Each structure stands twice: as structure tokens, then as C-alpha cells.
Amino acid sequence: MSRSILVVDDEDVTREILQILLEMEGFTVFAAADGLEALEKVAECRPDLIILDLMMPRLDGLGVCKQLRAQPETADLAIILLSGNSQDRAVTAGLRAGANAYLMKPIDPPLLLSEINKYLNLTLKPS
């Protein structure tokens, strides 16, 4: 059974790159362009993990994390925040909001896949 991942980013190119990368690894991928759409997709698709941009219009990644953690049905959902902001306070805010991990852009595919596999308790494919 394929595990599912919701990719949330307001940049089309980032969503497309992540979708290709994750589908090549065998994941089912859903996408959303902002935080409000992400909350709708979570309710609709019930993903196993979310890759969530921090800075987005309408509702940012911190707001999405807080809302998901506040709901019993999504409180344990694995969330990986992606951001170009490397300041300590941004990382701390992301983790305090409920993210399991905070990774930097540009995306490091091996690191991202390692984090995904860790939170989904999967074994890495040999390269």
C-alpha cells in the first residue's frame, strides 16, 4: 500500500519538483497552494505526512501546524516544515507550532527522504 504525502507550497515549481521526487519514490502525492487549501486537503485525503512551506498567503505554515495539532484526528500527523528562513527563532517557532522537523530550502532530496522515512517508519531503498 502506497503511503500518501501532502505537499503544500505557494510556489508551483517547488510543488512540482517535490511531487516528481516523491512519486519516483513510490508515494501518492497530493498538493495544495496555501494553508487553507492544505486544511481542506487533509480532511479530504487523510495523508500520512505533510511537507509544509512556512511562508504562504492566506494561512502560513505555523497556522496550519497549530490547527492540525489542535484537532484530535490530525494531532499525530507527521509534519515537515520547509523554509528559506534559517534564523533560530523561525526554526524554534516552527517546532513549537507542532512540526516534527524543519528543513531548509533549497531542498536536499536525500535529507528530505530520510526525514520522510523516519517519520513514516519506512526503510530506505538502497541507492
N, CA and C atoms as an extended XYZ file, in Angstrom:
381
Properties=species:S:1:pos:R:3:atomname:S:1:resname:S:1:resid:I:1 pbc="F F F"
N         0.842       -1.182        0.000 N   MET     1
C         0.000        0.000        0.000 CA  MET     1
C         0.886        1.243        0.000 C   MET     1
N         0.607        2.166       -0.886 N   SER     2
C         1.385        3.389       -1.024 CA  SER     2
C         1.044        4.367        0.098 C   SER     2
N         2.062        4.958        0.679 N   ARG     3
C         1.858        5.992        1.686 CA  ARG     3
C         1.609        7.309        0.961 C   ARG     3
N         0.830        8.182        1.574 N   SER     4
C         0.479        9.437        0.907 CA  SER     4
C         1.090       10.643        1.616 C   SER     4
N         1.462       11.616        0.797 N   ILE     5
C         2.083       12.839        1.295 CA  ILE     5
C         1.375       14.033        0.668 C   ILE     5
N         1.068       15.014        1.498 N   LEU     6
C         0.513       16.277        1.024 CA  LEU     6
C         1.646       17.293        0.965 C   LEU     6
N         1.869       17.863       -0.213 N   VAL     7
C         2.887       18.891       -0.421 CA  VAL     7
C         2.171       20.239       -0.471 C   VAL     7
N         2.569       21.145        0.414 N   VAL     8
C         1.923       22.454        0.496 CA  VAL     8
C         2.977       23.540        0.293 C   VAL     8
N         2.861       24.262       -0.816 N   ASP     9
C         3.794       25.352       -1.113 CA  ASP     9
C         3.124       26.290       -2.103 C   ASP     9
N         3.317       27.585       -1.924 N   ASP    10
C         2.701       28.545       -2.842 CA  ASP    10
C         3.488       28.695       -4.137 C   ASP    10
N         4.665       28.101       -4.228 N   GLU    11
C         5.454       28.142       -5.459 CA  GLU    11
C         5.189       26.883       -6.283 C   GLU    11
N         4.649       27.082       -7.497 N   ASP    12
C         4.320       25.954       -8.375 CA  ASP    12
C         5.523       25.054       -8.623 C   ASP    12
N         6.675       25.648       -8.883 N   VAL    13
C         7.870       24.868       -9.216 CA  VAL    13
C         8.267       23.963       -8.054 C   VAL    13
N         8.206       24.487       -6.840 N   THR    14
C         8.558       23.678       -5.670 CA  THR    14
C         7.601       22.502       -5.528 C   THR    14
N         6.307       22.760       -5.686 N   ARG    15
C         5.326       21.667       -5.595 CA  ARG    15
C         5.600       20.611       -6.655 C   ARG    15
N         5.882       21.045       -7.872 N   GLU    16
C         6.116       20.097       -8.971 CA  GLU    16
C         7.378       19.271       -8.741 C   GLU    16
N         8.456       19.909       -8.290 N   ILE    17
C         9.701       19.180       -8.017 CA  ILE    17
C         9.475       18.140       -6.927 C   ILE    17
N         8.820       18.550       -5.851 N   LEU    18
C         8.553       17.606       -4.761 CA  LEU    18
C         7.648       16.473       -5.217 C   LEU    18
N         6.642       16.790       -6.007 N   GLN    19
C         5.734       15.751       -6.486 CA  GLN    19
C         6.481       14.714       -7.316 C   GLN    19
N         7.330       15.168       -8.227 N   ILE    20
C         8.105       14.238       -9.061 CA  ILE    20
C         9.020       13.382       -8.197 C   ILE    20
N         9.758       14.021       -7.294 N   LEU    21
C        10.678       13.302       -6.408 CA  LEU    21
C         9.948       12.238       -5.594 C   LEU    21
N         8.841       12.613       -5.003 N   LEU    22
C         8.117       11.695       -4.125 CA  LEU    22
C         7.424       10.577       -4.895 C   LEU    22
N         6.871       10.891       -6.056 N   GLU    23
C         6.242        9.843       -6.870 CA  GLU    23
C         7.283        8.843       -7.357 C   GLU    23
N         8.505        9.317       -7.658 N   MET    24
C         9.577        8.400       -8.059 CA  MET    24
C         9.946        7.442       -6.922 C   MET    24
N         9.687        7.861       -5.685 N   GLU    25
C         9.960        7.022       -4.518 CA  GLU    25
C         8.761        6.148       -4.150 C   GLU    25
N         7.684        6.241       -4.933 N   GLY    26
C         6.533        5.372       -4.714 CA  GLY    26
C         5.428        5.937       -3.850 C   GLY    26
N         5.510        7.211       -3.493 N   PHE    27
C         4.472        7.821       -2.671 CA  PHE    27
C         3.324        8.329       -3.537 C   PHE    27
N         2.125        8.325       -2.977 N   THR    28
C         0.986        9.007       -3.577 CA  THR    28
C         1.071       10.449       -3.092 C   THR    28
N         0.988       11.404       -4.011 N   VAL    29
C         1.202       12.806       -3.654 CA  VAL    29
C        -0.042       13.637       -3.962 C   VAL    29
N        -0.422       14.442       -2.982 N   PHE    30
C        -1.471       15.444       -3.135 CA  PHE    30
C        -0.794       16.800       -2.988 C   PHE    30
N        -1.404       17.853       -3.523 N   ALA    31
C        -0.776       19.170       -3.464 CA  ALA    31
C        -1.788       20.244       -3.091 C   ALA    31
N        -1.271       21.278       -2.420 N   ALA    32
C        -2.067       22.452       -2.071 CA  ALA    32
C        -1.171       23.677       -2.205 C   ALA    32
N        -1.784       24.813       -2.563 N   ALA    33
C        -1.016       26.030       -2.829 CA  ALA    33
C        -0.964       26.999       -1.652 C   ALA    33
N        -1.737       26.749       -0.602 N   ASP    34
C        -1.693       27.617        0.577 CA  ASP    34
C        -2.246       26.858        1.780 C   ASP    34
N        -2.182       27.498        2.929 N   GLY    35
C        -2.579       26.841        4.161 CA  GLY    35
C        -4.046       26.466        4.240 C   GLY    35
N        -4.919       27.322        3.748 N   LEU    36
C        -6.349       26.992        3.793 CA  LEU    36
C        -6.665       25.796        2.909 C   LEU    36
N        -6.074       25.772        1.719 N   GLU    37
C        -6.266       24.622        0.836 CA  GLU    37
C        -5.680       23.366        1.479 C   GLU    37
N        -4.583       23.519        2.203 N   ALA    38
C        -3.964       22.376        2.885 CA  ALA    38
C        -4.921       21.757        3.896 C   ALA    38
N        -5.581       22.582        4.684 N   LEU    39
C        -6.521       22.057        5.676 CA  LEU    39
C        -7.669       21.311        5.003 C   LEU    39
N        -8.148       21.835        3.868 N   GLU    40
C        -9.202       21.150        3.112 CA  GLU    40
C        -8.704       19.797        2.602 C   GLU    40
N        -7.475       19.773        2.059 N   LYS    41
C        -6.912       18.528        1.510 CA  LYS    41
C        -6.679       17.494        2.607 C   LYS    41
N        -6.256       17.940        3.782 N   VAL    42
C        -6.045       16.999        4.886 CA  VAL    42
C        -7.360       16.309        5.226 C   VAL    42
N        -8.435       17.074        5.311 N   ALA    43
C        -9.744       16.498        5.622 CA  ALA    43
C       -10.216       15.554        4.521 C   ALA    43
N        -9.912       15.904        3.282 N   GLU    44
C       -10.361       15.128        2.125 CA  GLU    44
C        -9.506       13.883        1.887 C   GLU    44
N        -8.197       14.008        1.966 N   CYS    45
C        -7.278       12.943        1.539 CA  CYS    45
C        -6.658       12.138        2.671 C   CYS    45
N        -6.643       12.669        3.869 N   ARG    46
C        -6.035       11.993        5.026 CA  ARG    46
C        -4.616       11.506        4.733 C   ARG    46
N        -3.681       12.420        4.427 N   PRO    47
C        -2.312       11.996        4.108 CA  PRO    47
C        -1.602       11.421        5.331 C   PRO    47
N        -0.539       10.673        5.073 N   ASP    48
C         0.281       10.115        6.150 CA  ASP    48
C         1.296       11.133        6.664 C   ASP    48
N         1.633       12.124        5.825 N   LEU    49
C         2.647       13.117        6.173 CA  LEU    49
C         2.391       14.372        5.353 C   LEU    49
N         2.783       15.525        5.904 N   ILE    50
C         2.665       16.794        5.184 CA  ILE    50
C         4.045       17.432        5.084 C   ILE    50
N         4.373       17.899        3.886 N   ILE    51
C         5.544       18.749        3.680 CA  ILE    51
C         4.976       20.145        3.482 C   ILE    51
N         5.323       21.051        4.382 N   LEU    52
C         4.607       22.313        4.515 CA  LEU    52
C         5.548       23.510        4.438 C   LEU    52
N         5.305       24.382        3.475 N   ASP    53
C         6.059       25.632        3.379 CA  ASP    53
C         5.695       26.514        4.567 C   ASP    53
N         6.641       27.305        5.015 N   LEU    54
C         6.392       28.178        6.155 CA  LEU    54
C         5.655       29.455        5.747 C   LEU    54
N         6.137       30.133        4.722 N   MET    55
C         5.575       31.420        4.308 CA  MET    55
C         4.648       31.234        3.102 C   MET    55
N         3.346       31.441        3.343 N   MET    56
C         2.344       31.296        2.280 CA  MET    56
C         1.238       32.317        2.487 C   MET    56
N         0.507       32.639        1.420 N   PRO    57
C        -0.639       33.543        1.571 CA  PRO    57
C        -1.813       32.831        2.258 C   PRO    57
N        -2.737       33.614        2.729 N   ARG    58
C        -3.996       33.188        3.364 CA  ARG    58
C        -3.786       32.542        4.726 C   ARG    58
N        -2.945       31.532        4.841 N   LEU    59
C        -2.647       30.900        6.133 CA  LEU    59
C        -1.256       30.300        6.024 C   LEU    59
N        -0.355       30.732        6.890 N   ASP    60
C         1.028       30.255        6.799 CA  ASP    60
C         1.200       28.877        7.441 C   ASP    60
N         2.403       28.339        7.309 N   GLY    61
C         2.685       27.003        7.824 CA  GLY    61
C         2.519       26.883        9.327 C   GLY    61
N         2.860       27.931       10.070 N   LEU    62
C         2.680       27.891       11.523 CA  LEU    62
C         1.206       27.758       11.881 C   LEU    62
N         0.357       28.514       11.191 N   GLY    63
C        -1.078       28.432       11.438 CA  GLY    63
C        -1.639       27.059       11.115 C   GLY    63
N        -1.167       26.472       10.025 N   VAL    64
C        -1.609       25.123        9.651 CA  VAL    64
C        -1.192       24.125       10.726 C   VAL    64
N         0.064       24.192       11.153 N   CYS    65
C         0.550       23.277       12.200 CA  CYS    65
C        -0.309       23.371       13.452 C   CYS    65
N        -0.534       24.588       13.906 N   LYS    66
C        -1.306       24.787       15.140 CA  LYS    66
C        -2.711       24.222       15.012 C   LYS    66
N        -3.352       24.458       13.866 N   GLN    67
C        -4.715       23.949       13.686 CA  GLN    67
C        -4.743       22.424       13.636 C   GLN    67
N        -3.770       21.831       12.943 N   LEU    68
C        -3.740       20.369       12.854 CA  LEU    68
C        -3.458       19.737       14.214 C   LEU    68
N        -2.565       20.314       14.987 N   ARG    69
C        -2.236       19.774       16.310 CA  ARG    69
C        -3.397       19.921       17.286 C   ARG    69
N        -4.270       20.899       17.060 N   ALA    70
C        -5.400       21.145       17.957 CA  ALA    70
C        -6.566       20.186       17.728 C   ALA    70
N        -6.555       19.460       16.605 N   GLN    71
C        -7.650       18.543       16.285 CA  GLN    71
C        -7.222       17.110       16.591 C   GLN    71
N        -8.001       16.380       17.370 N   PRO    72
C        -7.613       15.009       17.736 CA  PRO    72
C        -7.329       14.107       16.534 C   PRO    72
N        -8.080       14.256       15.448 N   GLU    73
C        -7.900       13.369       14.294 CA  GLU    73
C        -6.625       13.661       13.500 C   GLU    73
N        -6.015       14.826       13.707 N   THR    74
C        -4.778       15.154       12.988 CA  THR    74
C        -3.618       15.486       13.926 C   THR    74
N        -3.812       15.339       15.211 N   ALA    75
C        -2.789       15.729       16.192 CA  ALA    75
C        -1.483       14.959       16.025 C   ALA    75
N        -1.542       13.730       15.531 N   ASP    76
C        -0.340       12.902       15.386 CA  ASP    76
C         0.206       12.871       13.962 C   ASP    76
N        -0.357       13.645       13.067 N   LEU    77
C         0.083       13.672       11.673 CA  LEU    77
C         1.515       14.198       11.585 C   LEU    77
N         2.369       13.501       10.849 N   ALA    78
C         3.759       13.937       10.686 CA  ALA    78
C         3.809       15.176        9.795 C   ALA    78
N         4.524       16.204       10.263 N   ILE    79
C         4.630       17.467        9.532 CA  ILE    79
C         6.096       17.865        9.419 C   ILE    79
N         6.537       18.081        8.177 N   ILE    80
C         7.884       18.584        7.917 CA  ILE    80
C         7.737       19.982        7.330 C   ILE    80
N         8.261       20.980        8.038 N   LEU    81
C         8.250       22.350        7.529 CA  LEU    81
C         9.445       22.565        6.618 C   LEU    81
N         9.219       23.262        5.508 N   LEU    82
C        10.285       23.663        4.586 CA  LEU    82
C        10.311       25.181        4.545 C   LEU    82
N        11.507       25.763        4.650 N   SER    83
C        11.588       27.215        4.611 CA  SER    83
C        12.954       27.674        4.153 C   SER    83
N        12.984       28.862        3.609 N   GLY    84
C        14.246       29.502        3.275 CA  GLY    84
C        14.781       30.305        4.450 C   GLY    84
N        14.028       30.362        5.540 N   ASN    85
C        14.408       31.132        6.720 CA  ASN    85
C        15.179       30.243        7.689 C   ASN    85
N        16.472       30.529        7.841 N   SER    86
C        17.311       29.697        8.705 CA  SER    86
C        17.532       30.304       10.086 C   SER    86
N        16.860       31.395       10.387 N   GLN    87
C        17.039       32.023       11.699 CA  GLN    87
C        16.546       31.097       12.802 C   GLN    87
N        17.283       31.074       13.902 N   ASP    88
C        16.936       30.201       15.024 CA  ASP    88
C        15.509       30.413       15.502 C   ASP    88
N        15.056       31.662       15.534 N   ARG    89
C        13.702       31.909       16.040 CA  ARG    89
C        12.635       31.339       15.106 C   ARG    89
N        12.903       31.300       13.804 N   ALA    90
C        11.947       30.707       12.862 CA  ALA    90
C        11.883       29.198       13.060 C   ALA    90
N        13.043       28.582       13.229 N   VAL    91
C        13.085       27.132       13.467 CA  VAL    91
C        12.357       26.804       14.767 C   VAL    91
N        12.657       27.550       15.819 N   THR    92
C        12.013       27.329       17.117 CA  THR    92
C        10.502       27.515       17.018 C   THR    92
N        10.064       28.558       16.328 N   ALA    93
C         8.624       28.804       16.168 CA  ALA    93
C         7.957       27.656       15.427 C   ALA    93
N         8.612       27.136       14.393 N   GLY    94
C         8.053       26.019       13.639 CA  GLY    94
C         7.904       24.764       14.475 C   GLY    94
N         8.919       24.464       15.257 N   LEU    95
C         8.862       23.270       16.101 CA  LEU    95
C         7.858       23.448       17.237 C   LEU    95
N         7.782       24.641       17.790 N   ARG    96
C         6.796       24.903       18.851 CA  ARG    96
C         5.364       24.854       18.329 C   ARG    96
N         5.188       25.196       17.058 N   ALA    97
C         3.848       25.151       16.454 CA  ALA    97
C         3.391       23.717       16.216 C   ALA    97
N         4.343       22.767       16.280 N   GLY    98
C         3.956       21.371       16.147 CA  GLY    98
C         4.626       20.599       15.035 C   GLY    98
N         5.531       21.230       14.295 N   ALA    99
C         6.223       20.496       13.229 CA  ALA    99
C         7.148       19.443       13.835 C   ALA    99
N         7.247       18.307       13.165 N   ASN   100
C         8.174       17.258       13.588 CA  ASN   100
C         9.603       17.586       13.183 C   ASN   100
N         9.743       18.297       12.050 N   ALA   101
C        11.072       18.640       11.537 CA  ALA   101
C        10.989       19.965       10.797 C   ALA   101
N        12.136       20.629       10.691 N   TYR   102
C        12.247       21.913        9.999 CA  TYR   102
C        13.440       21.803        9.073 C   TYR   102
N        13.185       21.786        7.773 N   LEU   103
C        14.253       21.657        6.782 CA  LEU   103
C        14.354       22.931        5.959 C   LEU   103
N        15.556       23.182        5.476 N   MET   104
C        15.827       24.398        4.720 CA  MET   104
C        15.648       24.200        3.217 C   MET   104
N        15.226       25.287        2.553 N   LYS   105
C        15.255       25.353        1.099 CA  LYS   105
C        16.596       25.956        0.728 C   LYS   105
N        17.197       25.637       -0.395 N   PRO   106
C        16.675       24.697       -1.381 CA  PRO   106
C        16.647       23.271       -0.832 C   PRO   106
N        15.772       22.491       -1.404 N   ILE   107
C        15.515       21.131       -0.938 CA  ILE   107
C        16.740       20.250       -1.151 C   ILE   107
N        17.090       19.504       -0.123 N   ASP   108
C        18.146       18.492       -0.188 CA  ASP   108
C        17.415       17.146       -0.271 C   ASP   108
N        17.243       16.573       -1.483 N   PRO   109
C        16.426       15.364       -1.622 CA  PRO   109
C        16.805       14.210       -0.686 C   PRO   109
N        18.092       13.837       -0.546 N   PRO   110
C        18.398       12.729        0.374 CA  PRO   110
C        17.986       13.025        1.821 C   PRO   110
N        18.204       14.252        2.275 N   LEU   111
C        17.815       14.606        3.641 CA  LEU   111
C        16.300       14.573        3.797 C   LEU   111
N        15.586       15.125        2.830 N   LEU   112
C        14.127       15.114        2.885 CA  LEU   112
C        13.596       13.688        2.917 C   LEU   112
N        14.107       12.833        2.042 N   LEU   113
C        13.644       11.438        2.011 CA  LEU   113
C        13.978       10.717        3.304 C   LEU   113
N        15.122       11.014        3.881 N   SER   114
C        15.492       10.417        5.161 CA  SER   114
C        14.501       10.820        6.253 C   SER   114
N        14.142       12.097        6.288 N   GLU   115
C        13.168       12.573        7.282 CA  GLU   115
C        11.797       11.942        7.054 C   GLU   115
N        11.376       11.868        5.807 N   ILE   116
C        10.089       11.240        5.496 CA  ILE   116
C        10.086        9.797        5.972 C   ILE   116
N        11.122        9.071        5.631 N   ASN   117
C        11.196        7.666        6.025 CA  ASN   117
C        11.232        7.509        7.537 C   ASN   117
N        11.910        8.417        8.219 N   LYS   118
C        11.965        8.369        9.684 CA  LYS   118
C        10.563        8.523       10.274 C   LYS   118
N         9.820        9.505        9.799 N   TYR   119
C         8.507        9.767       10.387 CA  TYR   119
C         7.435        8.785        9.934 C   TYR   119
N         7.654        8.140        8.820 N   LEU   120
C         6.705        7.115        8.368 CA  LEU   120
C         7.184        5.715        8.734 C   LEU   120
N         8.309        5.642        9.446 N   ASN   121
C         8.881        4.357        9.869 CA  ASN   121
C         9.102        3.416        8.701 C   ASN   121
N         9.692        3.956        7.643 N   LEU   122
C         9.967        3.166        6.450 CA  LEU   122
C        11.452        2.870        6.363 C   LEU   122
N        11.780        1.854        5.613 N   THR   123
C        13.169        1.521        5.358 CA  THR   123
C        13.589        2.191        4.063 C   THR   123
N        14.747        2.835        4.091 N   LEU   124
C        15.245        3.491        2.879 CA  LEU   124
C        15.559        2.468        1.812 C   LEU   124
N        15.222        2.814        0.557 N   LYS   125
C        15.593        1.957       -0.571 CA  LYS   125
C        17.098        2.062       -0.781 C   LYS   125
N        17.763        0.943       -1.112 N   PRO   126
C        19.188        1.067       -1.425 CA  PRO   126
C        19.374        1.880       -2.699 C   PRO   126
N        20.459        2.695       -2.756 N   SER   127
C        20.667        3.504       -3.957 CA  SER   127
C        21.381        2.755       -5.032 C   SER   127
